[in-house]
mmCIF file with all atom_site columns, C-alpha atoms in Angstrom:
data_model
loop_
_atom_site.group_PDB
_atom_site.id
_atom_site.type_symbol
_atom_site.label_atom_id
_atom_site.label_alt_id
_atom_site.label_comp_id
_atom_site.label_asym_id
_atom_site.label_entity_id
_atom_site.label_seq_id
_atom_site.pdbx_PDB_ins_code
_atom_site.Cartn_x
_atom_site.Cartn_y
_atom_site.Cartn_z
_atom_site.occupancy
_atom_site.B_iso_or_equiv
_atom_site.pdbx_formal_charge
_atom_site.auth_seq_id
_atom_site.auth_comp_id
_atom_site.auth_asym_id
_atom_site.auth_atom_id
_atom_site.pdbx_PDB_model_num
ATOM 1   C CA . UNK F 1 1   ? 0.000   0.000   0.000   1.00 71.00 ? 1   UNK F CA 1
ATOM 2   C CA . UNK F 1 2   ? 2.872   2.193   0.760   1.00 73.00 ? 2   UNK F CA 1
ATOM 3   C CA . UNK F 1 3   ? 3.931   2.449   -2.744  1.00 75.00 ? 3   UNK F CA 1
ATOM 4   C CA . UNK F 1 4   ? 0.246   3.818   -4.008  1.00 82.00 ? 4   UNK F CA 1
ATOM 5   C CA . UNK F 1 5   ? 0.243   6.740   -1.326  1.00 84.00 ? 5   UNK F CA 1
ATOM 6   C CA . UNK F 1 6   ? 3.229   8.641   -3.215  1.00 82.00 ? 6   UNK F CA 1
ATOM 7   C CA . UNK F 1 7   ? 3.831   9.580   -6.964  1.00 80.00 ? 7   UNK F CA 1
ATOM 8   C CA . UNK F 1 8   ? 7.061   7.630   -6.919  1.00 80.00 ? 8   UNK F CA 1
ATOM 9   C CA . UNK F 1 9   ? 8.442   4.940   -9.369  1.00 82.00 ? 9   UNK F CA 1
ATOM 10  C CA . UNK F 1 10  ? 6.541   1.991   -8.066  1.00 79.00 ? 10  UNK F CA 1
ATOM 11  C CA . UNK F 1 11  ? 5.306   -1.378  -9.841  1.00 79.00 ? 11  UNK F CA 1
ATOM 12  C CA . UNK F 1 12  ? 1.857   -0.219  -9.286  1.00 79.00 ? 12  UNK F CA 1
ATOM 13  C CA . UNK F 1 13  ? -0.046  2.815   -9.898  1.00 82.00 ? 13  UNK F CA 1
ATOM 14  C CA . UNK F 1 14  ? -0.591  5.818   -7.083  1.00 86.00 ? 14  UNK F CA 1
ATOM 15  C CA . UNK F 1 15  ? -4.437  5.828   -5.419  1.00 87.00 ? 15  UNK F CA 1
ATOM 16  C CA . UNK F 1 16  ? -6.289  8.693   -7.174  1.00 87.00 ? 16  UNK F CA 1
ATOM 17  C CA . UNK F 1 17  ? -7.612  11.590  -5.177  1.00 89.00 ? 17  UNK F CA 1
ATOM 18  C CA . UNK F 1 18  ? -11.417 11.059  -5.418  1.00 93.00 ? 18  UNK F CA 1
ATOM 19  C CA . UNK F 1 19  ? -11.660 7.717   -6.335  1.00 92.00 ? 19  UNK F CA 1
ATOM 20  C CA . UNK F 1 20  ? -12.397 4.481   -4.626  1.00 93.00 ? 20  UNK F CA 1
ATOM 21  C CA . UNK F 1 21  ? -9.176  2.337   -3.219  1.00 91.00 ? 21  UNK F CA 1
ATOM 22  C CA . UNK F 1 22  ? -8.497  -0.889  -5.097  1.00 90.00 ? 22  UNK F CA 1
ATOM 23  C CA . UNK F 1 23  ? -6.769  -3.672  -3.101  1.00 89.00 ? 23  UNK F CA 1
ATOM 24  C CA . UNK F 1 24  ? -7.418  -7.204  -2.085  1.00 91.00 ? 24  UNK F CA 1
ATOM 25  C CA . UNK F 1 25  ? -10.450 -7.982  -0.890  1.00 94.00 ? 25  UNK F CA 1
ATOM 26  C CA . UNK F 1 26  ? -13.080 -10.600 0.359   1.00 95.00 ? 26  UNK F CA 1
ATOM 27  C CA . UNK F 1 27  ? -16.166 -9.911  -0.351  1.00 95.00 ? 27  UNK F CA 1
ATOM 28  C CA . UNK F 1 28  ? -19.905 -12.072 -0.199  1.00 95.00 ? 28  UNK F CA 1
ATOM 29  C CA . UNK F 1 29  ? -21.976 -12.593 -3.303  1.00 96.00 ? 29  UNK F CA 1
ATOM 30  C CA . UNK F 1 30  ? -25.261 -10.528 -3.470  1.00 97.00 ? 30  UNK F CA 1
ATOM 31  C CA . UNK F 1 31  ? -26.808 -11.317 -6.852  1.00 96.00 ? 31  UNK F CA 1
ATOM 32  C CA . UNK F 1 32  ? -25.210 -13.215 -9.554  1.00 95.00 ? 32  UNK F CA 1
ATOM 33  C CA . UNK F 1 33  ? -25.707 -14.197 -13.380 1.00 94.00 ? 33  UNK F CA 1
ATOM 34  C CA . UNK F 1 34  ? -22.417 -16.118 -13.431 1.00 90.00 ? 34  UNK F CA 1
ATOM 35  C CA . UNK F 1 35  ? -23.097 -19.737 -13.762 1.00 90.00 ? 35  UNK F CA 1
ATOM 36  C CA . UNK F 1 36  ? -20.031 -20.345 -11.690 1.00 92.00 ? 36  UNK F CA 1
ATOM 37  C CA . UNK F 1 37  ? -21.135 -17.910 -8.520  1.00 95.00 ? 37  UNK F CA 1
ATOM 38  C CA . UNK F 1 38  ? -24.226 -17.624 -6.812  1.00 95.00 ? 38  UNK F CA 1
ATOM 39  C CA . UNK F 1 39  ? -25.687 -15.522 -3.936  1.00 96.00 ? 39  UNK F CA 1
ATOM 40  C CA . UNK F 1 40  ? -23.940 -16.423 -0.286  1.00 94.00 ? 40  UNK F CA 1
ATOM 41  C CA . UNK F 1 41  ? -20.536 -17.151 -2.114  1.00 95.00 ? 41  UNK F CA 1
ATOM 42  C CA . UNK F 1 42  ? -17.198 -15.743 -0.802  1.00 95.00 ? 42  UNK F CA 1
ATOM 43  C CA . UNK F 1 43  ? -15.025 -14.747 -3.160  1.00 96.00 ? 43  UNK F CA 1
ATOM 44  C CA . UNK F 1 44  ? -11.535 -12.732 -2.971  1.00 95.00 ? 44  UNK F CA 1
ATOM 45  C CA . UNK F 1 45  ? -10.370 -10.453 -5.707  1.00 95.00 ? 45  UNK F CA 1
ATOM 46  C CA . UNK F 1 46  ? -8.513  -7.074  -6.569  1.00 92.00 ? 46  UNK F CA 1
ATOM 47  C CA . UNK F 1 47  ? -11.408 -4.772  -6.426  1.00 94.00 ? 47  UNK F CA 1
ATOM 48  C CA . UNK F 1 48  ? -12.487 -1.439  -5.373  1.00 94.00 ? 48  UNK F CA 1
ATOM 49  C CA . UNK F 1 49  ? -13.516 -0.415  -1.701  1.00 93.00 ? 49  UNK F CA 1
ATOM 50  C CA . UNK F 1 50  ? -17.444 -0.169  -2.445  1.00 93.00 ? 50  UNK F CA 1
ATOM 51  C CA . UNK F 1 51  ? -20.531 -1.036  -0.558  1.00 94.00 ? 51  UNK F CA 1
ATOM 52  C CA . UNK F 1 52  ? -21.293 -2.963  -4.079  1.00 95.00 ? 52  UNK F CA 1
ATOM 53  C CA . UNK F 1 53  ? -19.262 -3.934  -7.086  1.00 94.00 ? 53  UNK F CA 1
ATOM 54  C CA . UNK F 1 54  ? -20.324 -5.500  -10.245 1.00 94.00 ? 54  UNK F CA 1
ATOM 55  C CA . UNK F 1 55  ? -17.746 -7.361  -11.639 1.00 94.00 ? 55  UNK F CA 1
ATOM 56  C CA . UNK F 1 56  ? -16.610 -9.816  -14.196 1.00 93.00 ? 56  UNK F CA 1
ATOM 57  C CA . UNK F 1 57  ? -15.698 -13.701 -13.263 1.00 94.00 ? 57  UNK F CA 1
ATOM 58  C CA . UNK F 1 58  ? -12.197 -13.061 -14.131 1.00 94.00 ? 58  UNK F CA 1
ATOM 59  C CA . UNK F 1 59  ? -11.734 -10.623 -11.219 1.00 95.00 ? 59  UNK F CA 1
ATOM 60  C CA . UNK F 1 60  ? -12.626 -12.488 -8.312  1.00 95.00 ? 60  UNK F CA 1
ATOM 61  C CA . UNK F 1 61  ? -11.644 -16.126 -7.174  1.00 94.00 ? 61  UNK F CA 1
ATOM 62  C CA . UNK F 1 62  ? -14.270 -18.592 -5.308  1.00 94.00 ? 62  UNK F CA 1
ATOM 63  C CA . UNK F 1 63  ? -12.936 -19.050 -1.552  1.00 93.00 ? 63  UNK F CA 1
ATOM 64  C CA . UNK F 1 64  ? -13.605 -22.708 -0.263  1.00 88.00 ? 64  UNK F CA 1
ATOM 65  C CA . UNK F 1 65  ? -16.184 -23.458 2.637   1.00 81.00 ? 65  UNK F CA 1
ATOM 66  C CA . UNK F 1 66  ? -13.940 -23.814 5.481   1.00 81.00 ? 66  UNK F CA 1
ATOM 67  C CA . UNK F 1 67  ? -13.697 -23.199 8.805   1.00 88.00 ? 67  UNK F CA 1
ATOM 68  C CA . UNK F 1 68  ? -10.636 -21.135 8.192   1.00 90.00 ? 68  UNK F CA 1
ATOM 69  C CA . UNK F 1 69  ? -11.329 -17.309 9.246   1.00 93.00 ? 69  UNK F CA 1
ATOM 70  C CA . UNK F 1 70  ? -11.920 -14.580 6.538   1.00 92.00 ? 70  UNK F CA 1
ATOM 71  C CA . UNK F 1 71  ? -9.366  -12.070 7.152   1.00 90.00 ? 71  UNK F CA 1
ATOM 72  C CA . UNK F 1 72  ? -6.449  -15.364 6.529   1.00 91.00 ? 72  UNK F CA 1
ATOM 73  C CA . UNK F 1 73  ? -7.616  -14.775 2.754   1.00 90.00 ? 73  UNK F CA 1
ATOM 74  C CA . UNK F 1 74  ? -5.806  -11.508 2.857   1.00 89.00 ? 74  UNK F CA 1
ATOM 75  C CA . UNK F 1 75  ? -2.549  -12.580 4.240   1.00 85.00 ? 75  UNK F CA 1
ATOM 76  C CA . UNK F 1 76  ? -1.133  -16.046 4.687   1.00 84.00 ? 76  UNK F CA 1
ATOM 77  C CA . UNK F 1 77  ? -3.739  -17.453 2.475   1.00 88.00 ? 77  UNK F CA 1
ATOM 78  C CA . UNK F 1 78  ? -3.380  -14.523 0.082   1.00 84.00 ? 78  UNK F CA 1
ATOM 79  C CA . UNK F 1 79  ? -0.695  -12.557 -2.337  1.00 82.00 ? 79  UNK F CA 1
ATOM 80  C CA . UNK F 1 80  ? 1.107   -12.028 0.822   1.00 81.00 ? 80  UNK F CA 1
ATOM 81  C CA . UNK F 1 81  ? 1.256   -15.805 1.915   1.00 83.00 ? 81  UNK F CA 1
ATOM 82  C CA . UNK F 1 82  ? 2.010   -16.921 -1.716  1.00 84.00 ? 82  UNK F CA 1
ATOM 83  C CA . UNK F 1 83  ? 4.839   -14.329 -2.315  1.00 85.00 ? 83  UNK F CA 1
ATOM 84  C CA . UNK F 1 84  ? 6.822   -15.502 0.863   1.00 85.00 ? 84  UNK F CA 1
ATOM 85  C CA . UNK F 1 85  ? 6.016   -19.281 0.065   1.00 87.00 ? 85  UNK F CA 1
ATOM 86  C CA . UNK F 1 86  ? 6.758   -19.342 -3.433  1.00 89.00 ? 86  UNK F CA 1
ATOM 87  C CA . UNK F 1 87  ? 9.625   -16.678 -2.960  1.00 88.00 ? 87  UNK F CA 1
ATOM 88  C CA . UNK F 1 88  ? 11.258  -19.264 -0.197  1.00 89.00 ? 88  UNK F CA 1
ATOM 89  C CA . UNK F 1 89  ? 10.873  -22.296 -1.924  1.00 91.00 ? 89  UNK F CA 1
ATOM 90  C CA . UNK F 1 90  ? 10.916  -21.499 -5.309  1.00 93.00 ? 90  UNK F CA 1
ATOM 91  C CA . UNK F 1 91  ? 13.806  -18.649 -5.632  1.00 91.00 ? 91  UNK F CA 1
ATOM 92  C CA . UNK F 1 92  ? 15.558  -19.405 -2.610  1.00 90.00 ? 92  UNK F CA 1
ATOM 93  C CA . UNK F 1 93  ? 15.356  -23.142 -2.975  1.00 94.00 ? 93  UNK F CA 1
ATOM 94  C CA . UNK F 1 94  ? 16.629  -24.234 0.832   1.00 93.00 ? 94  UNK F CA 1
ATOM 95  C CA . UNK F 1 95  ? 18.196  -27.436 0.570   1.00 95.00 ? 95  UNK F CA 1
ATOM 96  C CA . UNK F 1 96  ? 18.061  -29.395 4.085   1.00 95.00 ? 96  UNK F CA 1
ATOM 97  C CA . UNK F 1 97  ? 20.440  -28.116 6.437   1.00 96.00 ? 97  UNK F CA 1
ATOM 98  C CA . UNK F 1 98  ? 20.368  -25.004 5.304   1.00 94.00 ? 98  UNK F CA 1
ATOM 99  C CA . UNK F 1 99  ? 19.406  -21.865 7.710   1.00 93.00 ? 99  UNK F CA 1
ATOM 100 C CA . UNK F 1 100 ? 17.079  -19.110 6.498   1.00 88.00 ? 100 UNK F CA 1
ATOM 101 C CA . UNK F 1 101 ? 16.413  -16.093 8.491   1.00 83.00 ? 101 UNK F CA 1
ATOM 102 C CA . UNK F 1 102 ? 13.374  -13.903 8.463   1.00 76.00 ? 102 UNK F CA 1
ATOM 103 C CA . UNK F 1 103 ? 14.374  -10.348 8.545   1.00 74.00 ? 103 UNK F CA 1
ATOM 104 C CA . UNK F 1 104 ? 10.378  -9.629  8.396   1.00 68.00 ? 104 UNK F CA 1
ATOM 105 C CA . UNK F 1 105 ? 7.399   -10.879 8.669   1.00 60.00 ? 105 UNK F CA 1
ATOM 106 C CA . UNK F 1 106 ? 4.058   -8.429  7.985   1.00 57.00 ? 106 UNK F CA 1
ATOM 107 C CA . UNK F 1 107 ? 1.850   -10.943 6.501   1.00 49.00 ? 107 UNK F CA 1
ATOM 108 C CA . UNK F 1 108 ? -0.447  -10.812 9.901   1.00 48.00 ? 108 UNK F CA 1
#
């Protein structure tokens, strides 16, 4: 989020004055015409802060009936949770014996 409050060089674009913040979030199906979705659903996506979107089916993703809170879907289930997995195992590549150290950890 940082890097969207300032006109700096980031890999995303700066929030606009006036207009609704877009970040990950979960949100509960209303109405639906989407074979794929109906009303009750939960569903996670990059979307705007609203009361109500309308969006397409390639903007959200179905979240499984769990027991598993909400909120996780935002963090360790999320972008953040997959970034630090993937970046661990698939860049880093730890091989057993090896030590890793966590210089940070802001995905809760």
């Amino acid at each position: 989020m940082r890097g969207r409050m300032t006109k700096a060089d980031s890999y995303v674009q700066p929030f606009e004055i006036g207009k609704p913040i877009v970040s990950h979030v979960v949100a509960k199906v209303i109405d639906s015409t989407l074979a794929d979705y109906k009303k009750g659903d939960v569903v996670v996506g990059m979307l705007p802060w609203r009361i109500i979107n309308h969006v397409q089916a390639d903007q959200i993703t179905k979240v499984p009936t769990t027991d598993v809170p909400l909120d996780l879907y935002l963090s360790v289930l999320g972008m953040p949770g997959q970034t630090a997995y993937h970046g661990l195992l698939d860049i880093g590549q730890p091989k057993a014996g090896d030590t890793v150290v966590v210089s940070a950890a802001s995905v809760l």
